[in-house]
CSV table of C-alpha atoms in Angstrom, one decimal:
chain,number,residue,atom,x,y,z
A,5,UNK,CA,10.8,8.2,-3.3
A,6,UNK,CA,12.7,6.9,-0.1
A,7,UNK,CA,15.5,8.7,1.4
A,8,UNK,CA,17.9,6.5,-0.1
A,9,UNK,CA,16.8,6.7,-3.4
A,10,UNK,CA,16.6,10.3,-3.1
A,11,UNK,CA,20.3,10.4,-1.9
A,12,UNK,CA,21.2,8.2,-4.8
A,13,UNK,CA,19.7,10.8,-7.2
A,14,UNK,CA,21.6,13.8,-5.6
A,15,UNK,CA,24.8,11.9,-5.7
A,16,UNK,CA,24.4,10.8,-9.3
A,17,UNK,CA,25.6,12.3,-12.6
A,18,UNK,CA,23.4,15.2,-13.7
A,19,UNK,CA,23.2,13.9,-17.3
A,20,UNK,CA,22.9,10.3,-18.6
A,21,UNK,CA,26.5,9.0,-19.4
A,22,UNK,CA,26.5,6.4,-22.5
A,23,UNK,CA,27.3,2.9,-21.2
A,24,UNK,CA,26.6,4.1,-17.6
A,25,UNK,CA,28.9,6.2,-15.4
A,26,UNK,CA,31.3,3.7,-14.5
A,27,UNK,CA,32.2,2.6,-17.9
A,28,UNK,CA,32.0,6.3,-19.3
A,29,UNK,CA,34.5,7.6,-16.8
A,30,UNK,CA,36.9,4.7,-17.6
A,31,UNK,CA,36.7,5.2,-21.4
A,32,UNK,CA,37.0,9.0,-21.1
A,33,UNK,CA,39.7,9.1,-18.7
A,34,UNK,CA,41.6,6.9,-21.0
A,35,UNK,CA,40.9,9.1,-24.0
A,36,UNK,CA,41.9,12.1,-22.1
A,37,UNK,CA,45.4,10.4,-21.0
A,38,UNK,CA,45.9,9.1,-24.7
A,39,UNK,CA,45.4,12.8,-26.0
A,40,UNK,CA,47.2,14.9,-23.2
A,41,UNK,CA,49.8,12.4,-22.1
A,42,UNK,CA,50.6,11.0,-18.6
A,43,UNK,CA,52.4,14.2,-17.6
A,44,UNK,CA,49.2,15.6,-15.4
A,45,UNK,CA,49.6,11.9,-13.6
A,46,UNK,CA,53.1,12.6,-12.7
A,47,UNK,CA,52.3,15.6,-10.6
A,48,UNK,CA,50.7,15.0,-7.1
A,49,UNK,CA,47.0,15.2,-6.4
A,50,UNK,CA,46.1,18.9,-5.1
A,51,UNK,CA,45.2,18.7,-1.3
A,52,UNK,CA,43.0,22.0,-0.9
A,53,UNK,CA,44.2,22.5,2.8
A,54,UNK,CA,48.0,22.5,1.6
A,55,UNK,CA,47.1,24.5,-1.9
A,56,UNK,CA,45.3,27.6,-0.6
A,57,UNK,CA,47.3,30.3,0.2
A,58,UNK,CA,47.5,31.2,3.8
A,59,UNK,CA,45.4,33.8,4.7
A,60,UNK,CA,42.6,33.4,2.2
A,61,UNK,CA,40.2,35.8,3.2
A,62,UNK,CA,37.2,35.4,0.6
A,63,UNK,CA,37.6,38.6,-1.3
A,64,UNK,CA,37.9,39.0,-4.9
A,65,UNK,CA,41.4,39.8,-4.8
A,66,UNK,CA,42.2,36.6,-2.9
A,67,UNK,CA,40.1,34.5,-5.1
A,68,UNK,CA,41.8,35.7,-8.2
A,69,UNK,CA,45.1,34.8,-7.0
A,70,UNK,CA,43.8,31.2,-5.9
A,71,UNK,CA,42.3,31.1,-9.6
A,72,UNK,CA,45.8,31.9,-11.2
A,73,UNK,CA,47.4,29.3,-9.0
A,74,UNK,CA,44.9,26.6,-10.2
A,75,UNK,CA,45.6,27.9,-14.0
A,76,UNK,CA,49.3,27.5,-13.2
A,77,UNK,CA,48.9,24.0,-11.5
A,78,UNK,CA,47.0,23.0,-14.8
A,79,UNK,CA,49.5,24.5,-17.1
A,80,UNK,CA,47.3,26.7,-18.8
A,81,UNK,CA,48.6,30.4,-19.6
A,82,UNK,CA,46.2,33.0,-18.0
A,83,UNK,CA,47.3,36.3,-19.3
A,84,UNK,CA,44.5,36.5,-21.7
A,85,UNK,CA,41.9,34.8,-19.0
A,86,UNK,CA,39.5,37.7,-17.3
A,87,UNK,CA,38.8,36.1,-14.2
A,88,UNK,CA,35.5,37.7,-12.4
A,89,UNK,CA,33.1,36.8,-9.4
A,90,UNK,CA,29.9,38.5,-10.3
A,91,UNK,CA,28.4,35.9,-12.6
A,92,UNK,CA,24.8,36.5,-11.3
A,93,UNK,CA,25.2,40.2,-12.1
A,94,UNK,CA,26.5,39.5,-15.4
A,95,UNK,CA,23.8,37.1,-16.4
A,96,UNK,CA,20.8,39.8,-15.2
A,97,UNK,CA,22.5,42.6,-17.2
A,98,UNK,CA,23.2,40.5,-20.2
A,99,UNK,CA,19.4,39.6,-20.2
A,100,UNK,CA,18.3,43.0,-20.0
A,101,UNK,CA,20.7,44.2,-22.6
A,102,UNK,CA,19.6,41.2,-24.9
A,103,UNK,CA,16.1,42.7,-24.8
A,104,UNK,CA,17.4,45.8,-26.7
A,105,UNK,CA,19.0,43.5,-29.2
A,106,UNK,CA,15.5,41.9,-29.8
A,107,UNK,CA,14.4,45.7,-30.3
A,108,UNK,CA,17.1,46.4,-32.7
A,109,UNK,CA,16.4,43.1,-34.8
A,110,UNK,CA,12.8,44.0,-35.3
A,111,UNK,CA,13.9,47.7,-36.2
A,112,UNK,CA,16.9,46.4,-38.2
A,113,UNK,CA,18.9,49.3,-36.7
A,114,UNK,CA,22.1,47.6,-36.4
A,115,UNK,CA,24.5,47.0,-39.2
A,116,UNK,CA,24.9,43.2,-38.1
A,117,UNK,CA,21.0,42.5,-38.2
A,118,UNK,CA,20.4,44.0,-41.6
A,119,UNK,CA,19.5,41.6,-44.3
A,120,UNK,CA,17.8,39.5,-41.9
A,121,UNK,CA,15.2,37.1,-43.5
A,122,UNK,CA,11.6,38.7,-43.3
A,123,UNK,CA,10.0,35.6,-42.1
A,124,UNK,CA,12.5,35.6,-38.9
A,125,UNK,CA,11.7,39.4,-38.3
A,126,UNK,CA,7.9,38.6,-38.6
A,127,UNK,CA,8.4,35.7,-36.1
A,128,UNK,CA,10.4,37.7,-33.5
A,129,UNK,CA,7.9,40.6,-34.1
A,130,UNK,CA,4.9,38.1,-33.3
A,131,UNK,CA,6.3,35.8,-30.7
A,132,UNK,CA,8.9,37.3,-28.7
A,133,UNK,CA,8.1,38.2,-25.1
A,134,UNK,CA,11.0,40.6,-24.9
A,135,UNK,CA,10.2,43.5,-27.4
A,136,UNK,CA,9.9,46.5,-25.7
A,137,UNK,CA,11.3,45.3,-22.5
A,138,UNK,CA,14.5,47.8,-22.7
A,139,UNK,CA,16.9,48.1,-19.8
A,140,UNK,CA,15.6,50.3,-16.7
A,141,UNK,CA,17.1,51.7,-13.9
A,142,UNK,CA,18.3,48.2,-12.6
A,143,UNK,CA,20.5,48.0,-15.5
A,144,UNK,CA,22.3,51.2,-14.8
A,145,UNK,CA,22.8,49.8,-11.1
A,146,UNK,CA,24.1,46.4,-12.8
A,147,UNK,CA,26.5,48.2,-14.8
A,148,UNK,CA,27.8,50.0,-12.1
A,149,UNK,CA,28.2,46.6,-9.7
A,150,UNK,CA,30.0,45.3,-12.6
A,151,UNK,CA,32.7,48.1,-12.6
A,152,UNK,CA,31.4,49.5,-16.2
A,153,UNK,CA,32.2,53.1,-16.6
A,154,UNK,CA,34.3,53.8,-13.3
A,155,UNK,CA,37.7,55.5,-13.8
A,156,UNK,CA,40.2,53.2,-15.0
A,157,UNK,CA,43.1,52.7,-12.3
A,158,UNK,CA,45.7,52.5,-15.0
A,159,UNK,CA,44.1,55.4,-17.0
A,160,UNK,CA,42.5,58.2,-15.0
A,161,UNK,CA,41.6,60.0,-18.1
A,162,UNK,CA,39.8,57.1,-19.3
A,163,UNK,CA,36.9,54.7,-18.2
A,164,UNK,CA,37.0,51.0,-17.1
A,165,UNK,CA,35.1,48.5,-19.3
A,166,UNK,CA,34.7,46.2,-16.2
A,167,UNK,CA,32.7,43.3,-17.2
A,168,UNK,CA,30.9,44.9,-20.2
A,169,UNK,CA,32.7,42.5,-22.8
A,170,UNK,CA,31.1,39.5,-20.6
A,171,UNK,CA,27.7,41.3,-20.4
A,172,UNK,CA,27.6,42.0,-24.1
A,173,UNK,CA,28.5,38.3,-24.7
A,174,UNK,CA,25.5,37.0,-22.6
A,175,UNK,CA,23.2,39.3,-24.3
A,176,UNK,CA,24.1,38.2,-27.9
A,177,UNK,CA,23.8,34.5,-26.5
A,178,UNK,CA,20.3,35.6,-25.0
A,179,UNK,CA,19.2,37.1,-28.1
A,180,UNK,CA,20.2,34.1,-30.0
A,181,UNK,CA,18.1,32.0,-27.8
A,182,UNK,CA,15.1,34.1,-28.3
A,183,UNK,CA,15.5,34.1,-32.1
A,184,UNK,CA,15.7,30.4,-32.2
A,185,UNK,CA,12.6,30.2,-30.0
A,186,UNK,CA,10.7,32.3,-32.1
A,187,UNK,CA,11.7,30.7,-35.2
A,188,UNK,CA,10.6,27.4,-33.8
A,189,UNK,CA,7.1,28.7,-32.9
A,190,UNK,CA,6.4,30.1,-36.1
A,191,UNK,CA,7.4,26.9,-38.0
A,192,UNK,CA,5.2,24.6,-35.7
A,193,UNK,CA,2.0,23.7,-38.1
A,194,UNK,CA,0.4,22.3,-35.0
A,195,UNK,CA,-1.6,24.9,-33.2
A,196,UNK,CA,-1.8,23.0,-30.0
A,197,UNK,CA,1.9,22.4,-30.1
A,198,UNK,CA,2.6,26.0,-31.0
A,199,UNK,CA,0.6,27.3,-28.0
A,200,UNK,CA,2.6,25.0,-25.6
A,201,UNK,CA,6.0,26.4,-27.1
A,202,UNK,CA,4.9,30.0,-26.5
A,203,UNK,CA,4.1,29.1,-23.0
A,204,UNK,CA,7.3,27.4,-22.2
A,205,UNK,CA,9.8,29.2,-20.1
A,206,UNK,CA,13.1,29.6,-21.9
A,207,UNK,CA,14.9,32.2,-19.5
A,208,UNK,CA,14.2,33.0,-15.8
A,209,UNK,CA,13.0,36.7,-15.2
A,210,UNK,CA,15.9,39.2,-15.2
A,211,UNK,CA,15.1,40.1,-11.5
A,212,UNK,CA,16.0,36.5,-10.5
A,213,UNK,CA,18.5,35.6,-13.0
A,214,UNK,CA,21.4,35.3,-10.6
A,215,UNK,CA,19.2,33.5,-8.1
A,216,UNK,CA,18.2,30.7,-10.5
A,217,UNK,CA,21.3,30.1,-12.1
A,218,UNK,CA,22.4,26.5,-11.2
A,219,UNK,CA,26.0,26.9,-12.3
A,220,UNK,CA,29.0,28.0,-10.0
A,221,UNK,CA,30.7,29.3,-13.3
A,222,UNK,CA,30.8,29.9,-17.0
A,223,UNK,CA,33.4,30.0,-19.7
A,224,UNK,CA,33.0,32.1,-22.7
A,225,UNK,CA,35.3,33.3,-25.7
A,226,UNK,CA,35.3,37.0,-25.9
A,227,UNK,CA,36.4,37.2,-29.2
A,228,UNK,CA,33.0,38.5,-30.9
A,229,UNK,CA,29.6,39.4,-30.0
A,230,UNK,CA,27.3,40.2,-32.8
A,231,UNK,CA,28.6,39.0,-36.2
A,232,UNK,CA,31.5,41.5,-37.2
A,233,UNK,CA,31.6,42.9,-33.9
A,234,UNK,CA,34.9,41.9,-31.8
A,235,UNK,CA,34.8,42.4,-28.2
A,236,UNK,CA,38.2,41.3,-26.8
A,237,UNK,CA,40.1,39.3,-29.6
A,238,UNK,CA,42.2,36.5,-27.9
A,239,UNK,CA,40.5,36.9,-24.7
A,240,UNK,CA,38.2,34.7,-22.7
A,241,UNK,CA,36.2,34.9,-19.6
A,242,UNK,CA,36.1,32.4,-16.5
A,243,UNK,CA,33.0,34.2,-14.5
A,244,UNK,CA,32.3,32.6,-11.4
A,245,UNK,CA,29.3,33.4,-9.1
A,246,UNK,CA,29.9,35.5,-5.8
A,247,UNK,CA,28.8,32.6,-3.5
A,248,UNK,CA,31.9,30.8,-4.4
A,249,UNK,CA,34.1,33.0,-2.7
A,250,UNK,CA,33.6,31.7,1.0
A,251,UNK,CA,34.6,28.4,0.5
A,252,UNK,CA,38.1,27.9,-1.5
A,253,UNK,CA,37.3,24.2,-2.0
A,254,UNK,CA,34.3,25.1,-3.9
A,255,UNK,CA,36.3,27.8,-5.7
A,256,UNK,CA,39.1,25.4,-6.6
A,257,UNK,CA,36.5,23.1,-8.1
A,258,UNK,CA,34.7,25.6,-10.1
A,259,UNK,CA,37.8,27.3,-11.3
A,260,UNK,CA,39.5,23.8,-12.4
A,261,UNK,CA,36.3,22.9,-14.3
A,262,UNK,CA,35.8,26.3,-16.2
A,263,UNK,CA,39.7,26.2,-16.9
A,264,UNK,CA,39.1,22.8,-18.3
A,265,UNK,CA,36.8,24.4,-21.2
A,266,UNK,CA,39.9,26.8,-21.9
A,267,UNK,CA,42.0,23.8,-23.2
A,268,UNK,CA,39.0,21.2,-24.1
A,269,UNK,CA,36.6,23.6,-26.4
A,270,UNK,CA,39.2,24.4,-28.9
A,271,UNK,CA,40.7,21.0,-29.0
A,272,UNK,CA,39.6,17.9,-31.0
A,273,UNK,CA,39.0,15.7,-28.3
A,274,UNK,CA,35.8,13.7,-28.8
A,275,UNK,CA,32.7,14.9,-26.9
A,276,UNK,CA,34.7,18.3,-25.9
A,277,UNK,CA,31.9,20.3,-27.6
A,278,UNK,CA,29.0,18.2,-27.7
A,279,UNK,CA,26.4,17.2,-24.9
A,280,UNK,CA,28.7,15.4,-22.8
A,281,UNK,CA,31.3,18.5,-22.6
A,282,UNK,CA,30.5,19.3,-19.1
A,283,UNK,CA,31.1,15.9,-17.5
A,284,UNK,CA,34.3,15.6,-19.7
A,285,UNK,CA,35.5,18.9,-18.3
A,286,UNK,CA,34.8,17.7,-14.7
A,287,UNK,CA,37.0,14.7,-15.6
A,288,UNK,CA,39.6,16.9,-17.1
A,289,UNK,CA,39.9,18.7,-13.7
A,290,UNK,CA,40.4,15.2,-12.0
A,291,UNK,CA,43.1,14.1,-14.2
A,292,UNK,CA,44.8,17.2,-13.4
A,293,UNK,CA,44.9,16.8,-9.8
A,294,UNK,CA,41.7,18.7,-8.7
A,295,UNK,CA,39.8,15.6,-7.9
A,296,UNK,CA,39.6,15.9,-4.1
A,297,UNK,CA,38.3,19.4,-4.4
A,298,UNK,CA,35.5,18.3,-7.0
A,299,UNK,CA,34.6,15.4,-4.6
A,300,UNK,CA,34.4,17.4,-1.5
A,301,UNK,CA,32.6,20.2,-3.5
A,302,UNK,CA,29.9,17.8,-5.0
A,303,UNK,CA,27.5,17.7,-2.3
A,304,UNK,CA,26.7,19.9,0.5
A,305,UNK,CA,25.6,17.5,3.1
A,306,UNK,CA,24.3,20.2,5.5
A,307,UNK,CA,21.4,21.0,2.8
A,308,UNK,CA,20.3,17.3,2.7
A,309,UNK,CA,16.6,17.8,4.2
A,310,UNK,CA,16.3,21.4,3.3
A,311,UNK,CA,14.1,22.6,0.5
A,312,UNK,CA,17.1,23.2,-1.6
A,313,UNK,CA,19.7,20.4,-1.9
A,314,UNK,CA,23.0,22.1,-3.0
A,315,UNK,CA,25.2,20.2,-5.5
A,316,UNK,CA,28.2,21.1,-7.5
A,317,UNK,CA,29.4,19.7,-11.0
A,318,UNK,CA,28.0,17.4,-13.5
A,319,UNK,CA,29.6,13.9,-12.7
A,320,UNK,CA,27.9,13.9,-9.3
A,321,UNK,CA,29.7,13.0,-6.0
A,322,UNK,CA,29.5,9.1,-6.9
A,323,UNK,CA,31.1,9.3,-10.3
A,324,UNK,CA,33.6,12.0,-9.3
A,325,UNK,CA,34.7,9.8,-6.3
A,326,UNK,CA,35.1,6.6,-8.6
A,327,UNK,CA,36.8,8.8,-11.3
A,328,UNK,CA,39.4,9.8,-8.5
A,329,UNK,CA,40.0,6.2,-7.8
A,330,UNK,CA,40.5,5.5,-11.5
A,331,UNK,CA,42.7,8.5,-11.8
A,332,UNK,CA,44.7,7.2,-8.7
A,333,UNK,CA,44.8,3.8,-10.3
A,334,UNK,CA,46.4,5.2,-13.4
A,335,UNK,CA,48.8,7.3,-11.6
A,336,UNK,CA,50.2,4.5,-9.5
A,337,UNK,CA,50.7,2.5,-12.7
A,338,UNK,CA,52.8,5.2,-14.2
A,339,UNK,CA,54.7,6.2,-11.0
A,340,UNK,CA,54.5,3.1,-8.6
A,341,UNK,CA,54.7,5.7,-5.8
A,342,UNK,CA,54.3,3.5,-2.7
A,343,UNK,CA,50.9,2.5,-1.2
A,344,UNK,CA,48.0,2.6,-4.0
A,345,UNK,CA,45.7,4.3,-1.2
A,346,UNK,CA,47.5,7.4,-0.9
A,347,UNK,CA,47.5,9.6,2.6
A,348,UNK,CA,45.5,12.2,0.9
A,349,UNK,CA,42.4,10.0,0.8
A,350,UNK,CA,41.8,10.9,4.4
A,351,UNK,CA,40.9,14.3,3.4
A,352,UNK,CA,38.0,13.3,1.4
A,353,UNK,CA,34.6,13.7,2.9
A,354,UNK,CA,33.2,10.4,4.2
A,355,UNK,CA,30.8,9.4,1.6
A,356,UNK,CA,33.1,10.1,-1.5
A,357,UNK,CA,36.2,8.6,0.7
A,358,UNK,CA,34.0,5.2,1.0
A,359,UNK,CA,33.3,5.1,-2.5
A,360,UNK,CA,36.8,5.8,-3.5
A,361,UNK,CA,38.4,3.1,-1.5
A,362,UNK,CA,35.7,0.6,-2.7
A,363,UNK,CA,36.3,1.4,-6.2
A,364,UNK,CA,40.1,1.0,-5.8
A,365,UNK,CA,39.4,-2.3,-4.2
A,366,UNK,CA,37.1,-3.4,-7.4
A,367,UNK,CA,39.8,-2.1,-10.0
A,368,UNK,CA,42.8,-4.1,-8.4
A,369,UNK,CA,40.4,-7.2,-7.4
A,370,UNK,CA,40.6,-6.9,-4.0
A,371,UNK,CA,41.4,-4.9,-0.8
A,372,UNK,CA,44.9,-3.0,-1.7
A,373,UNK,CA,46.0,-4.1,1.9
A,374,UNK,CA,45.6,-7.7,1.2
A,375,UNK,CA,47.4,-7.7,-2.4
A,376,UNK,CA,50.3,-5.5,-1.1
A,377,UNK,CA,49.4,-2.4,-3.2
């Protein structure tokens, strides 16, 4: 693989987009505008250097303030959204707690599990690698690091849930993943294929869960955990990794993406809950003005040539830059607000800036300066 093809690869969308990235972006942006109207286009694009509060220091309190500002800019009510910045710890704690649910399922010791199919119980008993992997001292450390059990500031006589609802939700999802895995292995008639399924990695080890998480953030509904067990009805969680705190541009990109799930997941927008939900959510953030942050966060150029190239998002740098051009083209058609090429394009990193300008040229059939746009 040549350097150029490798760079093309790391700049490309993370999943295949029907019809190709360019066509998918244009069709999907049109769909989002048809569904949500042109109001998002009537607001100016968000320039990170002008949007981040003065004095941003990378603390969790400063990050929460910035997330609330992103939410407000996107017109999303944030009263029932729980923002946190310890995703890696929540994932690890959730995996440890998920192992206890596997034990409880086999033992039928929780009301929610009673009445499970005997064949499913037998499959978990035979094939699960999590049986007996009950939480250890590390689990207690993680609970403390996630603020669970500390005195609640607003109620000195009570205790703070901290991130326990988020941990419980991850534990339930982890348990379901293991249950499905065991069912698939038990149902496989081919012994060779069954052995392959048994050996497949389906989750990272708990000790490295945070390090191996490829996502900067996660959105989840906290209404329920196990069937019949409510957590925080009406509440959702946006959990971001601690590594995004240092760079407010990456934080804005992550927050605007996860907030997109808040709107799209309960909607009837085609693709909002399917296999294309992640790139569509990237595009939703672009429509709401956060394309500059998305483009500049898409690839950390300083990591090229290192063992781990750091990328962000699902559309990739090239498609995000072209999506930003399509956004600007549609915005200019609505507003007729001076030159087509906006002053803010100068704050884009060099690669996405060049792609943005080139795509604008293509959209209008020639260089904007020549055509008088």
